[in-house]
Short mmCIF file of C-alpha atoms and ligand atoms in Angstrom, two decimals:
data_model
loop_
_atom_site.label_atom_id
_atom_site.label_comp_id
_atom_site.label_asym_id
_atom_site.label_seq_id
_atom_site.Cartn_x
_atom_site.Cartn_y
_atom_site.Cartn_z
CA MET J 1 -83.26 126.82 36.89
CA HIS J 2 -85.65 125.06 34.51
CA VAL J 3 -86.65 122.03 36.48
CA GLU J 4 -88.51 120.52 33.51
CA LYS J 5 -85.22 120.34 31.61
CA LEU J 6 -83.83 118.17 34.39
CA PHE J 7 -86.99 116.11 34.73
CA PRO J 8 -89.00 116.33 31.49
CA LYS J 9 -91.77 114.10 32.87
CA LEU J 10 -92.57 116.84 35.41
CA GLY J 11 -94.14 118.87 32.61
CA ALA J 12 -97.30 116.78 32.87
CA PHE J 13 -97.66 117.78 36.54
CA ARG J 14 -97.02 121.52 36.17
CA GLY J 15 -99.56 123.58 38.10
CA GLU J 16 -100.22 127.13 39.15
CA THR J 17 -100.55 128.69 42.59
CA THR J 18 -101.29 132.27 43.60
CA ARG J 19 -98.96 133.65 46.23
CA LEU J 20 -100.86 136.20 48.28
CA HIS J 21 -97.84 138.22 49.51
CA PRO J 22 -99.40 139.70 52.66
CA ARG J 23 -97.97 143.06 53.73
CA PRO J 24 -98.93 145.03 56.85
CA GLY J 25 -101.60 147.55 55.97
CA ARG J 26 -105.09 148.72 56.74
CA PRO J 27 -107.47 146.47 54.83
CA ASP J 28 -111.20 146.99 55.33
CA ALA J 29 -113.91 144.37 54.88
CA SER J 30 -114.32 145.19 51.18
CA VAL J 31 -110.91 143.78 50.19
CA SER J 32 -109.05 140.49 50.48
CA SER J 33 -106.75 140.33 53.48
CA VAL J 34 -104.97 138.26 56.06
CA GLY J 35 -105.88 139.44 59.56
CA GLY J 36 -108.22 142.15 58.27
CA PRO J 37 -111.91 142.59 59.10
CA LEU J 38 -114.30 140.10 57.51
CA LEU J 39 -117.34 141.16 55.51
CA TRP J 40 -119.99 139.78 57.88
CA PRO J 41 -123.76 140.34 57.96
CA ALA J 42 -124.77 142.19 61.14
CA ASP J 43 -127.63 139.74 61.70
CA GLU J 44 -125.54 136.57 61.38
CA PRO J 45 -124.17 135.07 64.62
CA TRP J 46 -120.38 135.23 64.91
CA PRO J 47 -118.91 131.69 65.12
CA VAL J 48 -117.68 130.48 68.51
CA CYS J 49 -115.69 127.54 69.87
CA THR J 50 -117.53 125.38 72.39
CA GLU J 51 -115.20 122.38 72.26
CA PRO J 52 -114.19 121.60 75.85
CA HIS J 53 -110.74 123.00 76.67
CA LYS J 54 -109.14 125.47 79.05
CA ARG J 55 -109.78 129.08 78.07
CA SER J 56 -109.52 130.96 81.34
CA ARG J 57 -105.85 131.98 80.95
CA GLY J 58 -104.12 133.67 78.08
CA TYR J 59 -102.80 136.81 76.47
CA ARG J 60 -104.76 139.99 75.82
CA VAL J 61 -105.14 140.88 72.15
CA ALA J 62 -104.43 144.56 72.86
CA ASP J 63 -101.16 143.58 74.62
CA ILE J 64 -100.11 141.42 71.66
CA ARG J 65 -100.70 144.23 69.18
CA ARG J 66 -98.95 146.79 71.37
CA SER J 67 -95.82 144.69 71.82
CA ARG J 68 -95.62 144.07 68.07
CA ARG J 69 -95.79 147.80 67.37
CA LEU J 70 -93.24 148.50 70.06
CA LEU J 71 -90.83 145.87 68.71
CA ALA J 72 -91.20 147.04 65.11
CA ASP J 73 -90.50 150.67 66.10
CA ALA J 74 -87.59 149.71 68.32
CA TRP J 75 -85.84 147.58 65.68
CA ALA J 76 -86.43 150.17 62.96
CA ARG J 77 -84.69 152.70 65.23
CA ASP J 78 -82.03 150.46 66.80
CA ARG J 79 -83.11 147.96 69.47
CA PRO J 80 -85.52 147.93 72.45
CA THR J 81 -84.31 150.04 75.38
CA ALA J 82 -84.23 148.61 78.91
CA GLU J 83 -87.44 150.49 79.64
CA GLU J 84 -89.11 149.04 76.55
CA GLY J 85 -87.81 145.61 77.53
CA ALA J 86 -89.58 145.90 80.87
CA LEU J 87 -92.79 146.95 79.16
CA LEU J 88 -92.51 144.02 76.73
CA THR J 89 -92.21 141.63 79.68
CA GLU J 90 -95.32 143.18 81.18
CA LEU J 91 -97.24 142.93 77.88
CA GLY J 92 -96.14 139.31 77.47
CA ARG J 93 -97.82 138.24 80.71
CA ARG J 94 -100.74 135.84 80.73
CA HIS J 95 -103.96 136.89 82.42
CA ARG J 96 -106.70 134.97 84.12
CA VAL J 97 -110.35 135.46 83.20
CA PRO J 98 -112.49 134.71 86.23
CA ASP J 99 -115.60 132.54 85.97
CA VAL J 100 -114.91 131.03 82.57
CA THR J 101 -115.69 127.33 82.26
CA ASP J 102 -114.04 124.98 79.77
CA THR J 103 -117.09 125.01 77.48
CA ASP J 104 -118.11 128.68 77.55
CA PRO J 105 -118.39 129.85 73.93
CA ILE J 106 -115.42 131.97 72.85
CA PRO J 107 -115.49 134.02 69.65
CA LEU J 108 -113.26 132.78 66.85
CA VAL J 109 -110.68 135.19 65.40
CA ALA J 110 -110.41 136.07 61.72
CA LEU J 111 -107.49 134.59 59.79
CA ALA J 112 -108.17 135.63 56.20
CA GLN J 113 -110.75 136.45 53.59
CA VAL J 114 -110.31 136.11 49.84
CA TYR J 115 -112.59 137.51 47.12
CA ARG J 116 -112.59 135.63 43.82
CA ARG J 117 -112.24 138.89 41.91
CA ASP J 118 -108.84 139.46 43.58
CA VAL J 119 -107.55 135.92 43.15
CA PRO J 120 -108.77 134.33 39.91
CA GLY J 121 -107.20 131.00 40.96
CA LEU J 122 -109.63 130.69 43.89
CA LEU J 123 -112.02 127.77 43.38
CA PRO J 124 -115.70 128.64 43.23
CA GLY J 125 -117.54 128.22 46.52
CA PRO J 126 -120.87 126.46 46.98
CA ASP J 127 -123.75 128.00 44.95
CA GLY J 128 -121.39 130.42 43.27
CA CYS J 129 -120.23 132.09 46.51
CA ASP J 130 -117.41 134.51 45.74
CA LEU J 131 -115.94 135.20 49.19
CA LEU J 132 -113.95 132.72 51.25
CA GLN J 133 -113.50 133.47 54.94
CA VAL J 134 -111.31 131.57 57.39
CA LEU J 135 -111.39 131.89 61.18
CA TRP J 136 -110.00 129.80 64.00
CA CYS J 137 -110.19 129.29 67.72
CA PRO J 138 -107.29 131.17 69.34
CA PHE J 139 -106.29 128.17 71.49
CA GLU J 140 -104.14 125.17 70.55
CA ALA J 141 -106.24 122.68 72.43
CA HIS J 142 -108.43 120.65 70.11
CA GLY J 143 -108.95 117.19 68.71
CA PRO J 144 -107.64 113.85 69.92
CA THR J 145 -104.15 115.20 70.71
CA ARG J 146 -105.64 118.11 72.75
CA TYR J 147 -103.07 120.34 71.01
CA GLY J 148 -104.76 120.76 67.65
CA LEU J 149 -105.89 123.98 66.02
CA ALA J 150 -109.54 124.42 65.05
CA PRO J 151 -110.03 126.30 61.76
CA HIS J 152 -113.47 127.27 60.50
CA VAL J 153 -114.39 128.14 56.90
CA ARG J 154 -117.32 130.24 55.66
CA TRP J 155 -118.33 131.04 52.11
CA ARG J 156 -120.63 133.87 51.16
CA HIS J 157 -122.07 135.94 48.33
CA SER J 158 -120.42 139.28 48.95
CA ASP J 159 -123.25 141.18 47.22
CA GLN J 160 -125.80 139.78 49.66
CA VAL J 161 -124.32 141.47 52.74
CA SER J 162 -126.52 144.56 53.03
CA VAL J 163 -125.79 145.61 56.63
CA PRO J 164 -122.23 144.63 57.60
CA LEU J 165 -121.13 143.95 61.16
CA HIS J 166 -118.92 146.73 62.50
CA ALA J 167 -117.31 145.35 65.61
CA PRO J 168 -117.08 141.55 65.77
CA PRO J 169 -116.85 140.01 69.25
CA GLN J 170 -113.30 139.43 70.48
CA PRO J 171 -112.01 136.83 72.92
CA THR J 172 -110.93 138.33 76.27
CA VAL J 173 -107.71 136.34 76.10
CA VAL J 174 -106.10 134.07 73.48
CA GLY J 175 -104.05 130.93 74.03
CA PHE J 176 -101.00 132.09 72.05
CA GLY J 177 -99.87 135.34 70.47
CA GLY J 178 -99.47 133.81 67.03
CA SER J 179 -103.21 133.13 66.82
CA VAL J 180 -103.82 136.82 66.17
CA ALA J 181 -102.93 137.87 62.62
CA GLU J 182 -101.67 141.36 61.88
CA PRO J 183 -103.89 143.17 59.34
CA CYS J 184 -102.23 142.64 55.97
CA VAL J 185 -103.21 143.66 52.45
CA LEU J 186 -102.53 141.17 49.68
CA HIS J 187 -100.55 141.38 46.43
CA PRO J 188 -101.56 138.23 44.52
CA GLU J 189 -99.01 136.78 42.10
CA GLN J 190 -99.49 133.62 40.04
CA VAL J 191 -96.47 131.33 39.86
CA VAL J 192 -95.69 127.92 38.38
CA THR J 193 -95.57 125.08 40.88
CA TYR J 194 -94.96 121.32 40.95
CA PRO J 195 -96.21 118.62 43.34
CA ASP J 196 -94.34 117.42 46.40
CA ALA J 197 -91.97 114.65 45.28
CA GLY J 198 -93.71 112.25 47.66
CA SER J 199 -96.99 112.61 45.80
CA LEU J 200 -95.54 112.09 42.29
CA PRO J 201 -95.46 108.67 40.56
CA ALA J 202 -92.91 106.57 42.46
CA ARG J 203 -90.18 106.44 39.76
CA LEU J 204 -90.16 110.16 39.14
CA GLY J 205 -90.46 110.98 42.84
CA LYS J 206 -87.47 108.74 43.67
CA LYS J 207 -85.36 110.28 40.92
CA ILE J 208 -86.09 113.75 42.28
CA ASP J 209 -85.42 112.70 45.89
CA ALA J 210 -82.06 111.23 44.85
CA TRP J 211 -81.14 114.46 43.07
CA ASP J 212 -82.11 116.50 46.16
CA GLU J 213 -80.09 114.24 48.45
CA ALA J 214 -77.01 114.54 46.26
CA ARG J 215 -77.40 118.32 46.24
CA GLU J 216 -77.72 118.43 50.01
CA LEU J 217 -74.57 116.32 50.45
CA GLU J 218 -72.68 118.57 48.09
CA GLU J 219 -73.98 121.59 49.94
CA ALA J 220 -72.78 120.24 53.29
CA GLU J 221 -69.32 119.46 51.85
CA HIS J 222 -68.73 122.75 50.10
CA HIS J 223 -70.75 125.04 52.38
CA ASP J 224 -72.46 126.24 49.27
CA GLU J 225 -76.13 127.01 48.96
CA LEU J 226 -77.61 124.81 46.27
CA VAL J 227 -81.24 124.85 45.25
CA THR J 228 -83.23 121.67 45.75
CA TYR J 229 -86.55 120.56 44.30
CA GLN J 230 -88.22 120.39 47.68
CA HIS J 231 -87.11 123.76 49.06
CA ASP J 232 -86.73 125.94 46.02
CA LEU J 233 -88.28 124.56 42.84
CA SER J 234 -91.62 123.00 43.63
CA ILE J 235 -93.88 124.57 46.26
CA PRO J 236 -93.54 128.21 47.29
CA HIS J 237 -93.50 129.30 50.89
CA GLY J 238 -96.06 131.71 52.23
CA CYS J 239 -99.80 132.25 52.11
CA ARG J 240 -101.27 131.16 48.80
CA VAL J 241 -104.32 129.93 46.93
CA GLY J 242 -104.45 126.66 44.96
CA GLY J 243 -101.52 124.59 43.74
CA PHE J 244 -100.15 121.60 45.63
CA PRO J 245 -99.83 120.85 49.34
CA SER J 246 -96.38 120.22 50.74
CA TRP J 247 -95.78 117.21 52.95
CA HIS J 248 -92.50 118.28 54.51
CA THR J 249 -93.23 117.27 58.11
CA THR J 250 -95.28 114.13 57.48
CA ASP J 251 -95.33 111.63 54.63
CA PHE J 252 -97.76 112.14 51.79
CA TYR J 253 -101.27 111.47 52.97
CA PRO J 254 -104.21 111.23 50.55
CA MET J 255 -106.95 113.74 51.40
CA ASN J 256 -110.25 112.34 50.18
CA CYS J 257 -113.65 113.98 50.50
CA GLU J 258 -115.59 112.63 53.46
CA ALA J 259 -118.87 112.96 51.55
CA CYS J 260 -118.00 111.49 48.11
CA ALA J 261 -114.44 110.09 48.46
CA ALA J 262 -113.07 112.24 45.62
CA PRO J 263 -109.39 113.20 46.02
CA MET J 264 -109.51 116.76 47.37
CA VAL J 265 -107.67 119.78 46.02
CA LEU J 266 -105.78 122.46 47.89
CA LEU J 267 -107.94 125.55 48.42
CA LEU J 268 -105.83 127.82 50.63
CA THR J 269 -102.55 127.66 52.53
CA VAL J 270 -101.92 129.91 55.51
CA HIS J 271 -98.19 129.82 56.18
CA SER J 272 -96.44 131.50 59.09
CA ARG J 273 -93.32 132.27 57.00
CA GLU J 274 -93.31 133.93 53.60
CA TRP J 275 -89.90 132.57 52.70
CA ASP J 276 -87.26 130.28 54.07
CA GLY J 277 -84.45 131.92 55.97
CA ALA J 278 -81.61 129.70 54.76
CA HIS J 279 -81.96 130.02 50.99
CA GLY J 280 -84.44 132.82 50.62
CA SER J 281 -85.51 131.39 47.26
CA TRP J 282 -89.09 132.47 47.72
CA MET J 283 -88.25 135.94 49.03
CA PRO J 284 -90.01 138.61 46.94
CA THR J 285 -87.55 140.53 44.76
CA GLU J 286 -88.65 143.83 46.39
CA GLU J 287 -87.16 142.53 49.62
CA TRP J 288 -83.57 142.76 48.31
CA ASP J 289 -83.86 146.54 48.68
CA VAL J 290 -84.72 146.22 52.37
CA ALA J 291 -81.94 146.14 54.97
CA GLU J 292 -81.44 142.54 56.02
CA HIS J 293 -82.37 143.04 59.69
CA LEU J 294 -85.64 144.72 58.65
CA ARG J 295 -86.80 142.03 56.23
CA ASP J 296 -89.91 140.47 57.64
CA ARG J 297 -90.43 136.82 56.80
CA CYS J 298 -93.51 136.74 59.00
CA PRO J 299 -95.62 139.82 58.15
CA THR J 300 -98.83 138.19 59.40
CA LYS J 301 -97.22 137.31 62.78
CA LEU J 302 -99.13 134.04 62.67
CA GLU J 303 -97.60 131.02 64.37
CA ILE J 304 -98.75 127.63 63.19
CA GLY J 305 -96.73 125.04 65.02
CA ARG J 306 -93.00 125.52 64.42
CA ASP J 307 -92.48 127.32 61.12
CA GLY J 308 -95.67 125.62 60.07
CA LEU J 309 -98.66 125.99 57.84
CA LEU J 310 -102.33 125.22 57.62
CA ASN J 311 -103.66 123.64 54.41
CA ILE J 312 -107.37 123.82 53.66
CA PHE J 313 -108.70 121.27 51.16
CA ALA J 314 -111.88 121.40 49.09
CA CYS J 315 -113.89 118.79 47.20
CA PRO J 316 -113.41 119.35 43.45
CA THR J 317 -116.76 117.80 42.45
CA GLU J 318 -119.06 119.54 44.96
CA PRO J 319 -117.80 122.74 46.65
CA GLY J 320 -120.45 122.35 49.36
CA HIS J 321 -118.86 119.17 50.71
CA PRO J 322 -117.04 119.63 54.02
CA HIS J 323 -113.51 121.05 53.90
CA ARG J 324 -110.60 119.17 55.41
CA TYR J 325 -107.53 120.58 57.14
CA ASN J 326 -103.92 119.55 57.47
CA MET J 327 -101.11 121.16 59.44
CA GLN J 328 -97.53 120.83 58.35
ZN1 ZN G 401 -111.34 126.14 70.89
ZN1 ZN G 402 -117.01 115.50 47.70
#
């Protein structure tokens, strides 16, 4: 469907985003990845979280990885046996780490790294840095709500890492299984995208919203699946670089740079789902060849709220200005 034929004024807002299409694999530090090892200088301290919060109980990373492997094998074969079910229960148990206070530094875990050479749409980093790295604290326990996530961004010149770190420190336990990303290789694809209707000029945004509402009513009446601007025609699901942020769980909120007040641009989106289950509009075409029960909408195994995503914003005038984050 050519959305610009329906709404010609949208043409002026057409943008581009690069879907990263993570797939389970064995990335090393020399390639872009979600959940893969980061290219890190051996002599640079690994970032830690020292924000006060409970960190003495949680899940073991090895248990999380083992249960994912077990589940994948079981479903590829048939379903988990009773014996496997018992093992899964055991692996899903939380453990206590003795003698850990609420401010002891815990190592952050790697979320993603993106080289500019792999994703031409990636904005330049400060001082021409070519490698973007994102980590986070593996506990949902930060900020004023005490439930927030705490992402952390690093930029580096990849050619200046002479002695790379081989085994980064790992937290003994993590607050939730979805904080640990499965190692995925990326298959970047540039696609056309349009802004969230809520961030368009009011007249155009209202026209689009009205069209979407009419479609949804029609869908409910006829039990038909109709595409809408919001779900299918504007902002793709999944991990991606650049383009427009979606505001599907909150209203549009202007993200301005804290250093210079410039309206910020979307740098990277880490999304827990690669496509939406109901319509499947953003499902990669390759997936049609996969048996339905084996299609994996969540190859990274990340959980960000409920079906949620993390948006990282950058200042367009000075890449060295602090990043801002938004969860949807
Ligand atoms: Zn933390
Ligand atoms: Zn700025």
